[in-house]
Coordinates of C-alpha atoms in Angstrom, one line a residue:
V1 CA 146.4 120.1 81.4
G2 CA 145.9 119.8 77.6
T3 CA 142.8 118.7 75.8
D4 CA 144.6 115.6 74.5
Q5 CA 144.7 114.3 78.1
I6 CA 141.0 114.4 78.7
K7 CA 137.8 113.2 76.9
P8 CA 135.0 115.7 77.2
C9 CA 131.3 115.2 76.6
L10 CA 128.4 117.7 76.4
L11 CA 125.6 117.0 78.8
L12 CA 122.4 118.8 78.1
I13 CA 120.0 118.4 81.1
D14 CA 116.2 118.9 80.8
I15 CA 116.1 121.2 77.8
Q16 CA 112.5 120.0 77.1
N17 CA 109.3 121.6 75.9
D18 CA 107.5 121.5 79.2
F19 CA 110.4 123.4 80.8
I20 CA 111.4 126.1 78.3
H21 CA 109.0 126.2 75.3
P22 CA 106.5 129.1 75.4
E23 CA 103.6 126.7 75.3
G24 CA 105.1 124.3 77.8
V25 CA 103.6 123.5 81.2
Q26 CA 106.2 125.5 83.2
T27 CA 105.6 128.6 81.2
N28 CA 101.9 128.3 81.2
R29 CA 101.9 127.8 85.0
G30 CA 104.1 130.8 85.5
S31 CA 106.9 128.7 86.9
Q32 CA 109.4 129.9 84.2
K33 CA 109.7 133.6 84.0
F34 CA 112.5 134.2 81.6
T35 CA 112.0 136.4 78.5
E36 CA 112.0 135.2 74.9
T37 CA 115.4 136.9 74.5
E38 CA 116.8 135.0 77.4
R39 CA 115.2 131.8 76.1
Q40 CA 116.9 132.3 72.7
Q41 CA 120.2 133.0 74.3
I42 CA 120.0 129.7 76.2
I43 CA 119.0 127.7 73.1
G44 CA 121.5 129.6 70.9
N45 CA 124.5 128.9 73.2
N46 CA 123.5 125.3 73.5
L47 CA 123.4 125.1 69.7
R48 CA 126.8 126.6 69.4
L49 CA 128.2 124.0 71.8
L50 CA 126.3 121.2 70.0
N51 CA 127.7 122.1 66.6
L52 CA 131.3 122.2 67.8
M53 CA 131.1 119.0 69.7
R54 CA 129.6 117.2 66.7
Q55 CA 132.2 118.7 64.4
K56 CA 134.9 117.3 66.7
R57 CA 133.0 114.0 67.0
L58 CA 132.9 114.3 70.8
P59 CA 130.0 112.7 72.7
V60 CA 126.7 114.6 73.1
V61 CA 124.4 113.3 75.8
Y62 CA 120.8 114.5 76.3
V63 CA 119.2 113.9 79.7
K64 CA 115.4 114.0 79.7
S65 CA 113.3 114.3 82.8
L66 CA 110.4 111.9 82.5
R67 CA 107.4 111.4 84.7
G68 CA 104.6 108.9 85.0
K69 CA 101.1 110.2 84.8
D70 CA 100.3 109.0 88.3
R71 CA 103.9 109.7 89.6
L72 CA 104.1 106.2 91.2
I73 CA 107.2 105.2 89.2
D74 CA 109.0 108.5 89.8
T75 CA 111.9 108.8 92.3
A76 CA 111.7 112.6 92.6
S77 CA 109.5 114.4 95.0
A78 CA 106.4 116.1 93.4
K79 CA 105.4 119.7 93.7
A80 CA 101.9 120.0 95.2
G81 CA 100.4 121.3 91.9
M82 CA 101.9 118.5 89.8
R83 CA 100.5 115.6 91.8
K84 CA 97.2 115.2 90.0
K85 CA 96.7 111.8 88.4
G86 CA 96.7 112.0 84.7
M87 CA 98.6 115.3 84.3
E88 CA 100.8 115.0 81.3
Y89 CA 103.7 117.1 82.7
R90 CA 106.9 115.7 81.2
A91 CA 105.0 112.4 80.8
D92 CA 107.0 109.9 78.7
G93 CA 105.9 110.0 75.1
T94 CA 104.3 113.4 75.2
W95 CA 105.3 116.6 73.3
G96 CA 106.1 118.2 76.6
A97 CA 108.8 115.6 77.4
E98 CA 110.6 116.1 74.1
I99 CA 113.7 118.1 73.5
V100 CA 113.0 121.5 72.1
A101 CA 113.0 121.5 68.3
E102 CA 115.9 123.8 67.9
L103 CA 118.2 121.3 69.7
T104 CA 116.8 118.1 68.2
P105 CA 119.1 115.1 68.9
Q106 CA 121.0 113.6 66.0
P107 CA 121.5 109.9 65.4
S108 CA 125.0 110.1 66.7
D109 CA 123.9 111.6 70.0
Y110 CA 122.9 109.7 73.2
I111 CA 119.7 110.1 75.2
V112 CA 119.2 109.2 78.8
G113 CA 115.8 109.3 80.6
K114 CA 115.7 110.0 84.3
R115 CA 112.9 109.7 86.9
G116 CA 114.6 111.7 89.6
H117 CA 116.6 115.0 89.9
S118 CA 120.2 113.9 89.2
A119 CA 121.2 112.7 85.8
F120 CA 123.3 110.1 87.5
G121 CA 120.9 108.8 90.1
T122 CA 118.9 105.7 89.0
T123 CA 120.2 106.0 85.4
H124 CA 122.9 104.2 83.4
L125 CA 124.7 107.6 82.7
H126 CA 127.8 106.9 84.8
R127 CA 128.4 103.5 83.1
M128 CA 127.8 104.9 79.7
L129 CA 130.3 107.8 80.1
R130 CA 132.9 105.3 81.4
N131 CA 132.3 103.1 78.4
L132 CA 132.8 106.2 76.2
G133 CA 136.0 107.0 78.0
V134 CA 134.6 110.4 79.2
N135 CA 136.3 112.0 82.2
F136 CA 135.3 115.7 81.7
V137 CA 131.7 116.8 81.5
I138 CA 130.5 120.1 80.1
A139 CA 127.0 120.6 81.6
T140 CA 124.1 122.9 80.4
G141 CA 120.4 123.1 80.8
G142 CA 118.4 123.4 84.0
S143 CA 117.5 124.0 86.6
V144 CA 120.6 125.5 88.1
V145 CA 119.1 125.1 91.6
G146 CA 117.6 121.7 90.8
C147 CA 118.6 119.0 88.4
V148 CA 121.7 120.7 87.0
G149 CA 122.9 121.5 90.5
D150 CA 122.2 117.9 91.7
S151 CA 123.8 116.3 88.6
T152 CA 127.0 118.3 88.6
R153 CA 127.5 117.8 92.3
E154 CA 127.0 114.1 91.9
G155 CA 129.2 114.0 88.9
V156 CA 132.1 115.6 90.8
G157 CA 131.5 113.0 93.6
L158 CA 131.9 110.2 91.0
G159 CA 135.2 111.6 89.9
Y160 CA 134.4 113.6 86.8
R161 CA 135.9 117.0 86.1
M162 CA 132.9 119.3 85.5
T163 CA 132.4 122.6 83.8
L164 CA 129.0 124.3 84.1
V165 CA 128.3 126.7 81.1
S166 CA 126.9 129.8 82.8
D167 CA 125.0 131.3 79.9
A168 CA 123.6 128.0 78.6
T169 CA 121.6 127.2 81.7
Y170 CA 118.3 128.2 83.2
P171 CA 116.5 129.9 84.9
P172 CA 118.6 133.1 84.5
E173 CA 117.2 134.7 87.7
K174 CA 118.6 131.8 89.8
R175 CA 122.2 131.9 88.4
E176 CA 123.6 134.3 90.9
L177 CA 122.1 132.2 93.7
A178 CA 123.4 128.9 92.4
Y179 CA 126.8 129.6 90.9
P180 CA 128.8 130.7 94.0
A181 CA 128.0 127.4 95.8
L182 CA 128.7 125.3 92.7
A183 CA 131.9 127.1 91.9
S184 CA 133.5 125.7 95.1
R185 CA 133.3 122.2 93.5
L186 CA 133.5 122.8 89.7
E187 CA 134.3 125.3 87.0
V188 CA 131.7 127.8 85.9
R189 CA 132.5 129.2 82.4
T190 CA 130.7 131.1 79.6
T191 CA 129.9 129.5 76.2
D192 CA 132.6 131.6 74.6
E193 CA 135.2 130.4 77.1
V194 CA 134.3 126.7 76.6
I195 CA 134.3 127.0 72.8
A196 CA 137.7 128.7 72.9
W197 CA 139.0 125.9 75.1
L198 CA 137.6 123.2 72.8
D199 CA 139.2 124.9 69.9
G200 CA 142.6 124.8 71.7
S201 CA 143.1 128.6 72.0
T202 CA 142.8 128.7 75.8
R203 CA 143.3 126.4 78.7
L204 CA 140.7 126.0 81.4
R205 CA 141.8 125.4 84.9
L206 CA 140.3 122.0 85.7
S207 CA 138.6 121.3 89.0

């Protein structure tokens, strides 16, 4: 299958300050344990993909996980330590909910806010991708055992061909746990492989 027969988009899931910035809530609470080198690899690989997608004028979609301060408007279950009323963890409009500065969205990009785990559940993402003519999704971000896993599985169920970029996701220590299960439903590729495919030098076997 050639790239002329498909319309890809890049879907960046939950690459926000509270998740991966050194001063974000997850890091301060010890929930994220990856090193600065690993963090820079994740951000760097996403930036490489972003630059190529924008160069080719292909859709880039950011998905932001947003929470209400009292959690009453959220559809996702809350971890026990995150249930305190007034806690600004990924609260809409706060610094923690923003995309990390290195990957700041551009005016041509799309941003979708979600209140649950899946990027598709209770959002307009599916309709938007259909309006854009997208049928192939390149997914990055996190968590591979949480929102990325839920989003890619639901995307496959909705009929999208999905590729998960293995070295542009987090947390690194969960990759070996998540990828074998996800690989039974979608493609798991490295950033180099996806870039080579987008440039037309290789062909990916589509799910």
